[in-house]
mmCIF file of C-alpha atoms in Angstrom:
data_model
loop_
_atom_site.group_PDB
_atom_site.id
_atom_site.type_symbol
_atom_site.label_atom_id
_atom_site.label_comp_id
_atom_site.label_asym_id
_atom_site.label_seq_id
_atom_site.Cartn_x
_atom_site.Cartn_y
_atom_site.Cartn_z
ATOM 1 C CA UNK A 1 132.903 17.537 134.831
ATOM 2 C CA UNK A 2 130.646 15.322 136.986
ATOM 3 C CA UNK A 3 127.045 16.068 135.949
ATOM 4 C CA UNK A 4 123.832 14.686 137.439
ATOM 5 C CA UNK A 5 120.533 15.005 135.552
ATOM 6 C CA UNK A 6 117.218 14.325 137.288
ATOM 7 C CA UNK A 7 114.296 13.290 135.092
ATOM 8 C CA UNK A 8 110.931 11.543 135.433
ATOM 9 C CA UNK A 9 111.413 7.996 134.096
ATOM 10 C CA UNK A 10 113.065 6.043 131.266
ATOM 11 C CA UNK A 11 109.966 6.443 129.079
ATOM 12 C CA UNK A 12 109.123 7.693 125.592
ATOM 13 C CA UNK A 13 108.785 11.376 126.409
ATOM 14 C CA UNK A 14 110.433 14.285 124.641
ATOM 15 C CA UNK A 15 112.266 15.547 127.722
ATOM 16 C CA UNK A 16 113.535 12.053 128.486
ATOM 17 C CA UNK A 17 114.855 11.525 124.945
ATOM 18 C CA UNK A 18 116.495 14.951 124.990
ATOM 19 C CA UNK A 19 118.256 14.311 128.313
ATOM 20 C CA UNK A 20 119.460 10.929 127.089
ATOM 21 C CA UNK A 21 120.885 12.408 123.875
ATOM 22 C CA UNK A 22 122.479 15.298 125.777
ATOM 23 C CA UNK A 23 124.040 12.955 128.335
ATOM 24 C CA UNK A 24 125.383 10.634 125.642
ATOM 25 C CA UNK A 25 126.969 13.514 123.763
ATOM 26 C CA UNK A 26 128.594 14.984 126.884
ATOM 27 C CA UNK A 27 129.830 11.545 127.932
ATOM 28 C CA UNK A 28 131.400 11.217 124.493
ATOM 29 C CA UNK A 29 133.215 14.498 125.167
ATOM 30 C CA UNK A 30 134.862 12.993 128.251
ATOM 31 C CA UNK A 31 132.491 14.186 130.985
ATOM 32 C CA UNK A 32 131.114 11.891 133.686
ATOM 33 C CA UNK A 33 127.338 11.709 133.325
ATOM 34 C CA UNK A 34 124.695 10.463 135.737
ATOM 35 C CA UNK A 35 120.916 10.292 135.273
ATOM 36 C CA UNK A 36 118.646 9.873 138.289
ATOM 37 C CA UNK A 37 115.097 8.784 137.472
ATOM 38 C CA UNK A 38 112.260 9.589 139.834
ATOM 39 C CA UNK A 39 110.477 6.341 138.893
ATOM 40 C CA UNK A 40 110.732 3.222 136.820
ATOM 41 C CA UNK A 41 108.516 3.282 133.736
ATOM 42 C CA UNK A 42 106.428 0.447 135.167
ATOM 43 C CA UNK A 43 105.661 2.535 138.281
ATOM 44 C CA UNK A 44 103.695 4.981 136.154
ATOM 45 C CA UNK A 45 102.213 2.536 133.650
ATOM 46 C CA UNK A 46 104.673 3.139 130.800
ATOM 47 C CA UNK A 47 106.161 0.672 128.320
ATOM 48 C CA UNK A 48 108.677 -1.698 129.970
ATOM 49 C CA UNK A 49 110.343 -2.808 126.723
ATOM 50 C CA UNK A 50 111.038 0.796 125.782
ATOM 51 C CA UNK A 51 112.489 1.310 129.265
ATOM 52 C CA UNK A 52 114.825 -1.666 128.875
ATOM 53 C CA UNK A 53 116.142 -0.377 125.544
ATOM 54 C CA UNK A 54 116.440 3.152 126.942
ATOM 55 C CA UNK A 55 118.509 2.047 129.942
ATOM 56 C CA UNK A 56 120.691 -0.298 127.890
ATOM 57 C CA UNK A 57 121.502 2.581 125.548
ATOM 58 C CA UNK A 58 122.615 4.689 128.517
ATOM 59 C CA UNK A 59 124.700 1.900 130.027
ATOM 60 C CA UNK A 60 126.404 1.219 126.699
ATOM 61 C CA UNK A 61 127.370 4.912 126.589
ATOM 62 C CA UNK A 62 128.949 4.702 130.051
ATOM 63 C CA UNK A 63 126.262 6.772 131.793
ATOM 64 C CA UNK A 64 125.505 6.023 135.437
ATOM 65 C CA UNK A 65 121.855 5.262 136.272
ATOM 66 C CA UNK A 66 120.073 5.753 139.576
ATOM 67 C CA UNK A 67 116.394 5.235 140.468
ATOM 68 C CA UNK A 68 115.390 7.635 143.255
ATOM 69 C CA UNK A 69 112.175 5.733 143.976
ATOM 70 C CA UNK A 70 108.531 6.320 143.121
ATOM 71 C CA UNK A 71 107.648 6.511 146.827
ATOM 72 C CA UNK A 72 109.516 9.816 147.073
ATOM 73 C CA UNK A 73 106.624 11.495 145.245
ATOM 74 C CA UNK A 74 104.714 11.249 148.527
ATOM 75 C CA UNK A 75 107.774 11.267 150.780
ATOM 76 C CA UNK A 76 110.020 14.008 149.339
ATOM 77 C CA UNK A 77 112.287 13.952 152.395
ATOM 78 C CA UNK A 78 113.453 10.499 151.258
ATOM 79 C CA UNK A 79 114.328 11.998 147.885
ATOM 80 C CA UNK A 80 116.298 14.766 149.602
ATOM 81 C CA UNK A 81 118.326 12.263 151.612
ATOM 82 C CA UNK A 82 118.937 9.949 148.661
ATOM 83 C CA UNK A 83 120.037 12.729 146.308
ATOM 84 C CA UNK A 84 122.274 14.239 148.977
ATOM 85 C CA UNK A 85 123.984 10.860 149.448
ATOM 86 C CA UNK A 86 124.280 10.253 145.699
ATOM 87 C CA UNK A 87 125.827 13.687 145.118
ATOM 88 C CA UNK A 88 128.284 13.116 147.958
ATOM 89 C CA UNK A 89 129.190 9.544 146.981
ATOM 90 C CA UNK A 90 129.816 10.441 143.333
ATOM 91 C CA UNK A 91 131.436 13.868 143.769
ATOM 92 C CA UNK A 92 128.835 15.573 141.587
ATOM 93 C CA UNK A 93 129.795 19.059 140.352
ATOM 94 C CA UNK A 94 126.465 20.163 138.832
ATOM 95 C CA UNK A 95 122.911 18.969 139.428
ATOM 96 C CA UNK A 96 120.603 19.614 136.475
ATOM 97 C CA UNK A 97 116.984 18.785 137.189
ATOM 98 C CA UNK A 98 114.182 18.647 134.657
ATOM 99 C CA UNK A 99 111.547 18.147 137.347
ATOM 100 C CA UNK A 100 110.265 20.385 140.112
ATOM 101 C CA UNK A 101 110.600 17.349 142.404
ATOM 102 C CA UNK A 102 114.288 17.404 141.584
ATOM 103 C CA UNK A 103 114.571 20.972 142.876
ATOM 104 C CA UNK A 104 113.096 19.898 146.212
ATOM 105 C CA UNK A 105 115.419 16.892 146.319
ATOM 106 C CA UNK A 106 118.491 19.175 146.156
ATOM 107 C CA UNK A 107 117.475 21.053 149.321
ATOM 108 C CA UNK A 108 120.116 19.343 151.478
ATOM 109 C CA UNK A 109 122.880 19.512 148.850
ATOM 110 C CA UNK A 110 125.408 22.268 148.237
ATOM 111 C CA UNK A 111 126.237 21.832 144.542
ATOM 112 C CA UNK A 112 124.983 24.339 141.938
ATOM 113 C CA UNK A 113 121.513 23.529 140.599
ATOM 114 C CA UNK A 114 120.062 24.101 137.118
ATOM 115 C CA UNK A 115 116.357 23.710 136.414
ATOM 116 C CA UNK A 116 115.028 23.285 132.868
ATOM 117 C CA UNK A 117 111.332 24.016 132.438
ATOM 118 C CA UNK A 118 109.900 21.811 129.667
ATOM 119 C CA UNK A 119 106.488 23.420 129.482
ATOM 120 C CA UNK A 120 104.624 26.703 129.103
ATOM 121 C CA UNK A 121 102.501 26.025 132.170
ATOM 122 C CA UNK A 122 103.588 27.194 135.673
ATOM 123 C CA UNK A 123 102.393 23.931 137.331
ATOM 124 C CA UNK A 124 103.151 25.395 140.764
ATOM 125 C CA UNK A 125 101.937 28.474 142.632
ATOM 126 C CA UNK A 126 103.980 31.689 142.718
ATOM 127 C CA UNK A 127 104.877 31.103 146.355
ATOM 128 C CA UNK A 128 106.567 27.801 145.524
ATOM 129 C CA UNK A 129 108.540 29.430 142.722
ATOM 130 C CA UNK A 130 109.896 31.876 145.304
ATOM 131 C CA UNK A 131 111.045 28.833 147.286
ATOM 132 C CA UNK A 132 112.608 27.406 144.110
ATOM 133 C CA UNK A 133 114.486 30.688 143.615
ATOM 134 C CA UNK A 134 116.392 29.988 146.837
ATOM 135 C CA UNK A 135 117.440 26.551 145.582
ATOM 136 C CA UNK A 136 118.006 27.090 141.842
ATOM 137 C CA UNK A 137 121.153 28.833 140.618
ATOM 138 C CA UNK A 138 120.183 29.021 136.940
ATOM 139 C CA UNK A 139 116.955 28.475 134.992
ATOM 140 C CA UNK A 140 116.700 27.219 131.400
ATOM 141 C CA UNK A 141 113.765 27.586 129.007
ATOM 142 C CA UNK A 142 113.533 25.266 125.977
ATOM 143 C CA UNK A 143 112.279 28.020 123.645
ATOM 144 C CA UNK A 144 112.055 31.807 123.691
ATOM 145 C CA UNK A 145 108.365 31.605 124.512
ATOM 146 C CA UNK A 146 108.950 29.097 127.334
ATOM 147 C CA UNK A 147 111.753 31.258 128.726
ATOM 148 C CA UNK A 148 109.469 34.304 128.850
ATOM 149 C CA UNK A 149 106.777 32.279 130.592
ATOM 150 C CA UNK A 150 109.266 30.980 133.175
ATOM 151 C CA UNK A 151 110.574 34.500 133.724
ATOM 152 C CA UNK A 152 107.034 35.633 134.589
ATOM 153 C CA UNK A 153 106.739 32.882 137.232
ATOM 154 C CA UNK A 154 110.158 33.356 138.815
ATOM 155 C CA UNK A 155 111.009 37.033 138.112
ATOM 156 C CA UNK A 156 114.515 35.772 137.325
ATOM 157 C CA UNK A 157 116.755 35.905 134.259
ATOM 158 C CA UNK A 158 116.222 32.778 132.136
ATOM 159 C CA UNK A 159 118.741 31.080 129.840
ATOM 160 C CA UNK A 160 117.227 29.949 126.537
ATOM 161 C CA UNK A 161 118.611 26.674 125.171
ATOM 162 C CA UNK A 162 116.289 25.201 122.509
ATOM 163 C CA UNK A 163 115.522 21.501 122.590
ATOM 164 C CA UNK A 164 117.849 19.587 120.299
ATOM 165 C CA UNK A 165 118.305 16.260 118.542
ATOM 166 C CA UNK A 166 121.195 13.869 118.094
ATOM 167 C CA UNK A 167 121.966 14.106 114.383
ATOM 168 C CA UNK A 168 123.928 10.861 114.640
ATOM 169 C CA UNK A 169 120.599 9.012 114.917
ATOM 170 C CA UNK A 170 119.545 10.454 111.572
ATOM 171 C CA UNK A 171 122.514 9.267 109.519
ATOM 172 C CA UNK A 172 120.899 7.503 106.558
ATOM 173 C CA UNK A 173 117.448 8.786 107.517
ATOM 174 C CA UNK A 174 117.402 12.242 105.894
ATOM 175 C CA UNK A 175 115.954 13.025 102.485
ATOM 176 C CA UNK A 176 114.226 15.718 100.483
ATOM 177 C CA UNK A 177 110.547 14.824 100.161
ATOM 178 C CA UNK A 178 109.101 14.401 96.661
ATOM 179 C CA UNK A 179 105.471 13.352 97.212
ATOM 180 C CA UNK A 180 103.682 10.586 95.314
ATOM 181 C CA UNK A 181 99.955 10.090 94.774
ATOM 182 C CA UNK A 182 99.458 8.818 98.333
ATOM 183 C CA UNK A 183 100.659 11.285 100.983
ATOM 184 C CA UNK A 184 101.964 9.737 104.207
ATOM 185 C CA UNK A 185 101.435 11.914 107.277
ATOM 186 C CA UNK A 186 102.994 10.993 110.613
ATOM 187 C CA UNK A 187 102.350 12.147 114.167
ATOM 188 C CA UNK A 188 104.509 11.326 117.202
ATOM 189 C CA UNK A 189 103.443 11.766 120.796
ATOM 190 C CA UNK A 190 101.544 10.279 123.701
ATOM 191 C CA UNK A 191 97.834 9.682 123.272
ATOM 192 C CA UNK A 192 96.710 12.435 125.620
ATOM 193 C CA UNK A 193 94.375 15.422 125.586
ATOM 194 C CA UNK A 194 97.449 17.678 125.346
ATOM 195 C CA UNK A 195 98.305 16.336 121.879
ATOM 196 C CA UNK A 196 94.668 16.911 120.783
ATOM 197 C CA UNK A 197 94.464 14.139 118.204
ATOM 198 C CA UNK A 198 90.723 14.767 118.079
ATOM 199 C CA UNK A 199 91.544 18.115 116.451
ATOM 200 C CA UNK A 200 93.363 16.218 113.703
ATOM 201 C CA UNK A 201 90.512 13.738 113.232
ATOM 202 C CA UNK A 202 87.960 16.524 112.911
ATOM 203 C CA UNK A 203 90.208 18.227 110.363
ATOM 204 C CA UNK A 204 90.335 15.027 108.303
ATOM 205 C CA UNK A 205 86.571 14.775 108.516
ATOM 206 C CA UNK A 206 86.030 18.156 106.826
ATOM 207 C CA UNK A 207 88.503 17.514 103.996
ATOM 208 C CA UNK A 208 87.341 16.906 100.463
ATOM 209 C CA UNK A 209 86.648 13.162 100.193
ATOM 210 C CA UNK A 210 88.834 12.701 97.118
ATOM 211 C CA UNK A 211 91.780 14.406 98.799
ATOM 212 C CA UNK A 212 91.281 12.458 102.036
ATOM 213 C CA UNK A 213 91.320 9.165 100.122
ATOM 214 C CA UNK A 214 94.934 9.890 99.150
ATOM 215 C CA UNK A 215 96.094 10.404 102.738
ATOM 216 C CA UNK A 216 97.475 7.906 105.256
ATOM 217 C CA UNK A 217 98.014 9.106 108.821
ATOM 218 C CA UNK A 218 100.159 7.044 111.218
ATOM 219 C CA UNK A 219 100.285 7.930 114.910
ATOM 220 C CA UNK A 220 103.255 6.686 116.982
ATOM 221 C CA UNK A 221 103.039 6.638 120.767
ATOM 222 C CA UNK A 222 101.522 5.048 123.824
ATOM 223 C CA UNK A 223 99.000 6.723 126.063
ATOM 224 C CA UNK A 224 95.736 6.841 127.911
ATOM 225 C CA UNK A 225 93.359 3.945 127.179
ATOM 226 C CA UNK A 226 90.193 5.996 127.662
ATOM 227 C CA UNK A 227 91.401 8.746 125.358
ATOM 228 C CA UNK A 228 92.420 6.242 122.685
ATOM 229 C CA UNK A 229 88.949 4.686 122.950
ATOM 230 C CA UNK A 230 87.369 8.080 122.248
ATOM 231 C CA UNK A 231 89.594 8.510 119.207
ATOM 232 C CA UNK A 232 88.775 5.031 117.886
ATOM 233 C CA UNK A 233 85.074 5.659 118.380
ATOM 234 C CA UNK A 234 85.303 8.843 116.308
ATOM 235 C CA UNK A 235 87.341 7.056 113.629
ATOM 236 C CA UNK A 236 84.779 4.261 113.339
ATOM 237 C CA UNK A 237 81.802 6.623 113.373
ATOM 238 C CA UNK A 238 83.250 8.773 110.576
ATOM 239 C CA UNK A 239 84.706 6.000 108.412
ATOM 240 C CA UNK A 240 88.334 7.050 108.869
ATOM 241 C CA UNK A 241 89.655 3.503 109.403
ATOM 242 C CA UNK A 242 91.350 3.419 106.003
ATOM 243 C CA UNK A 243 93.044 6.741 106.663
ATOM 244 C CA UNK A 244 94.237 6.668 110.312
ATOM 245 C CA UNK A 245 96.305 4.003 112.066
ATOM 246 C CA UNK A 246 97.808 3.800 115.572
ATOM 247 C CA UNK A 247 101.198 2.109 115.364
ATOM 248 C CA UNK A 248 102.252 2.185 119.043
ATOM 249 C CA UNK A 249 105.700 2.975 120.408
ATOM 250 C CA UNK A 250 108.355 3.049 117.684
ATOM 251 C CA UNK A 251 111.872 2.008 118.631
ATOM 252 C CA UNK A 252 113.399 3.740 115.600
ATOM 253 C CA UNK A 253 111.814 7.175 115.217
ATOM 254 C CA UNK A 254 114.280 8.357 112.515
ATOM 255 C CA UNK A 255 113.262 5.407 110.320
ATOM 256 C CA UNK A 256 109.576 6.050 111.043
ATOM 257 C CA UNK A 257 109.934 9.706 110.026
ATOM 258 C CA UNK A 258 112.045 8.839 106.972
ATOM 259 C CA UNK A 259 109.135 7.018 105.338
ATOM 260 C CA UNK A 260 106.766 9.990 105.711
ATOM 261 C CA UNK A 261 105.954 12.979 103.505
ATOM 262 C CA UNK A 262 104.512 15.371 106.132
ATOM 263 C CA UNK A 263 104.784 15.701 109.911
ATOM 264 C CA UNK A 264 101.679 16.935 111.723
ATOM 265 C CA UNK A 265 101.244 18.129 115.306
ATOM 266 C CA UNK A 266 97.769 19.163 116.469
ATOM 267 C CA UNK A 267 98.587 19.899 120.125
ATOM 268 C CA UNK A 268 96.497 22.079 122.448
ATOM 269 C CA UNK A 269 99.629 23.061 124.403
ATOM 270 C CA UNK A 270 103.371 22.333 124.292
ATOM 271 C CA UNK A 271 106.806 23.498 125.392
ATOM 272 C CA UNK A 272 109.051 22.750 122.425
ATOM 273 C CA UNK A 273 108.393 19.172 121.284
ATOM 274 C CA UNK A 274 111.374 16.960 120.556
ATOM 275 C CA UNK A 275 109.219 15.206 117.951
ATOM 276 C CA UNK A 276 109.021 18.459 115.983
ATOM 277 C CA UNK A 277 112.778 19.041 116.074
ATOM 278 C CA UNK A 278 113.332 15.403 115.035
ATOM 279 C CA UNK A 279 110.930 15.852 112.120
ATOM 280 C CA UNK A 280 112.791 19.003 111.066
ATOM 281 C CA UNK A 281 116.179 17.276 111.212
ATOM 282 C CA UNK A 282 114.807 14.425 109.089
ATOM 283 C CA UNK A 283 113.765 16.892 106.383
ATOM 284 C CA UNK A 284 110.005 16.750 106.863
ATOM 285 C CA UNK A 285 107.621 19.560 105.972
ATOM 286 C CA UNK A 286 105.578 20.274 109.111
ATOM 287 C CA UNK A 287 102.111 21.461 110.033
ATOM 288 C CA UNK A 288 101.904 22.541 113.676
ATOM 289 C CA UNK A 289 99.577 24.416 115.986
ATOM 290 C CA UNK A 290 100.755 27.735 117.382
ATOM 291 C CA UNK A 291 101.504 26.546 120.908
ATOM 292 C CA UNK A 292 104.679 26.815 122.988
ATOM 293 C CA UNK A 293 107.791 27.114 120.847
ATOM 294 C CA UNK A 294 106.393 25.256 117.806
ATOM 295 C CA UNK A 295 106.099 28.380 115.650
ATOM 296 C CA UNK A 296 109.718 29.264 116.481
ATOM 297 C CA UNK A 297 110.929 26.030 114.868
ATOM 298 C CA UNK A 298 108.862 26.641 111.736
ATOM 299 C CA UNK A 299 109.952 30.287 111.414
ATOM 300 C CA UNK A 300 113.632 29.474 112.034
ATOM 301 C CA UNK A 301 113.623 26.505 109.659
ATOM 302 C CA UNK A 302 111.176 27.716 106.986
ATOM 303 C CA UNK A 303 109.737 24.236 106.788
ATOM 304 C CA UNK A 304 106.008 24.419 107.248
ATOM 305 C CA UNK A 305 102.706 25.938 108.232
ATOM 306 C CA UNK A 306 101.506 27.176 111.631
ATOM 307 C CA UNK A 307 97.780 27.096 112.429
ATOM 308 C CA UNK A 308 95.624 28.114 115.362
ATOM 309 C CA UNK A 309 95.198 25.419 118.056
ATOM 310 C CA UNK A 310 91.871 23.628 118.487
ATOM 311 C CA UNK A 311 90.706 24.781 115.053
ATOM 312 C CA UNK A 312 89.998 21.803 112.740
ATOM 313 C CA UNK A 313 89.094 24.054 109.799
ATOM 314 C CA UNK A 314 92.474 25.824 109.911
ATOM 315 C CA UNK A 315 94.232 22.475 110.137
ATOM 316 C CA UNK A 316 92.233 21.065 107.223
ATOM 317 C CA UNK A 317 93.117 24.080 105.060
ATOM 318 C CA UNK A 318 96.823 23.648 105.859
ATOM 319 C CA UNK A 319 96.714 19.954 104.906
ATOM 320 C CA UNK A 320 94.878 20.819 101.671
ATOM 321 C CA UNK A 321 97.393 23.548 100.853
ATOM 322 C CA UNK A 322 100.369 21.179 101.134
ATOM 323 C CA UNK A 323 98.762 18.225 99.376
ATOM 324 C CA UNK A 324 97.665 20.405 96.463
ATOM 325 C CA UNK A 325 101.118 21.997 96.112
ATOM 326 C CA UNK A 326 103.743 19.239 95.789
ATOM 327 C CA UNK A 327 106.371 21.878 94.997
ATOM 328 C CA UNK A 328 105.708 23.437 98.414
ATOM 329 C CA UNK A 329 106.330 20.082 100.103
ATOM 330 C CA UNK A 330 109.674 19.864 98.290
ATOM 331 C CA UNK A 331 110.641 23.435 99.196
ATOM 332 C CA UNK A 332 109.743 23.048 102.886
ATOM 333 C CA UNK A 333 111.658 19.767 102.969
ATOM 334 C CA UNK A 334 114.824 21.307 101.525
ATOM 335 C CA UNK A 335 114.528 24.241 103.936
ATOM 336 C CA UNK A 336 114.327 21.791 106.845
ATOM 337 C CA UNK A 337 117.463 19.962 105.737
ATOM 338 C CA UNK A 338 119.336 23.227 105.195
ATOM 339 C CA UNK A 339 118.371 24.920 108.474
ATOM 340 C CA UNK A 340 118.088 22.112 111.022
ATOM 341 C CA UNK A 341 121.698 22.309 112.303
ATOM 342 C CA UNK A 342 120.540 24.914 114.825
ATOM 343 C CA UNK A 343 118.736 22.075 116.626
ATOM 344 C CA UNK A 344 121.731 19.740 116.823
ATOM 345 C CA UNK A 345 122.631 18.196 120.176
ATOM 346 C CA UNK A 346 126.239 19.368 119.769
ATOM 347 C CA UNK A 347 125.122 23.006 119.795
ATOM 348 C CA UNK A 348 122.860 22.462 122.813
ATOM 349 C CA UNK A 349 125.652 20.620 124.644
ATOM 350 C CA UNK A 350 128.087 23.508 124.158
ATOM 351 C CA UNK A 351 125.530 25.969 125.505
ATOM 352 C CA UNK A 352 124.988 23.757 128.559
ATOM 353 C CA UNK A 353 128.727 23.380 129.173
ATOM 354 C CA UNK A 354 129.166 27.145 128.972
ATOM 355 C CA UNK A 355 126.402 27.594 131.541
ATOM 356 C CA UNK A 356 127.830 24.913 133.858
ATOM 357 C CA UNK A 357 131.322 26.406 133.667
ATOM 358 C CA UNK A 358 130.015 29.861 134.465
ATOM 359 C CA UNK A 359 128.205 28.471 137.516
ATOM 360 C CA UNK A 360 131.232 26.592 138.796
ATOM 361 C CA UNK A 361 133.381 29.728 138.586
#
C-alpha cells in the first residue's frame, strides 16, 4: 500500500513522533510510506538538530520525505497543486492528514482521505467542518473523548484509534519503580500555556517543605521564551531552584523516562499526549490532569492519579499521596508494565491498515 501522511514539521511534538513511529512500523511491514511536512522546523522556530535526527531516522527506515513549503500556509492553492502532483507522481493510494491544512491540500486529488484530529478543540468553525466533510472519507479521534468531540463538530461517525508508542524504543528502558529517599519526577512537553507548568510550580510551592526537599523535577522540551521566563521568575521568587530544572530537548526520551520515579502532566488541555503513553510503556506511575484522553490512559492502565486541571492544591495532594506511599508507586508501576501493550504501535498500525483497506474497497 502506498500511504502519504501530512504533518506539521519534523519537530518534537507528540503527533509528529506518533506519525514517525507509525510510518516506520508500516514500512517495516512492506508498505511504501511517505511523509509530507508543511514546514521545516526552522520555519517555525523549532530545534534544527532535532529535525536533522528526525529526518535521518525516517530516511534510514526507507520513508520518503517531502516538504510542501511554509509559504502554502498563506497560499493554500500552492499546497493543493503540490500535493496533487506528489500523489500523482508517487501513485499514492491513501492520503492521511493530521492537519486541517492537509485536508484543504487534497481538494484537487481523488484518492481517499483520512483526517486524524489530535486535539479536543474544534479550531475551525462549523461551516468549515461541513466543507471538510466533502473532502474527508474517514475521521479518526486519538481517544474516546476526542472522538466524541470531533463527532460533535462534524456530525459524522468517528473511528477511535488511541495514540500509541513504538515499544522497540523501550527495549532496555522498562522497569518497575522502587523509590528511594529522593523522588525524581519528570515532565515532557513544550513550554507553553497549554502544558500549564505554572500549575505544577504552584503545587510544589504549597507542599510541605520537608517533602519538597526530597523531590527533583526535570522538565524536557523546548518552547516559548516569554513563557519560560515567567516560569523561571516564579522559581527564583519561591526558592524552587534546587527542586526544578529545565533540561531542554531530549534525544532519547525512553532513557530520560527510565531514570525517573514519577511522570507528571499538569496540562490545561490535551488530546491524548504521546508523552503520557510513553511514560506508561516505560512503567512510570503517573499524575495527570483530567483533560482530553489523559484519564482514559490512567483508567485503562491502572497506573496513577487523575486530578482537576488548573488546581494546584489537588496536584499537591496527589504528589504527597504518592511520595508518602512508596508501595503505591510500586503498584502503579507494575500495573503500567502489565497493561501498556494496548498502546503499542503494532496495535495502532493494524487498526489503521484495517481502516485503509476498508476505504480502498
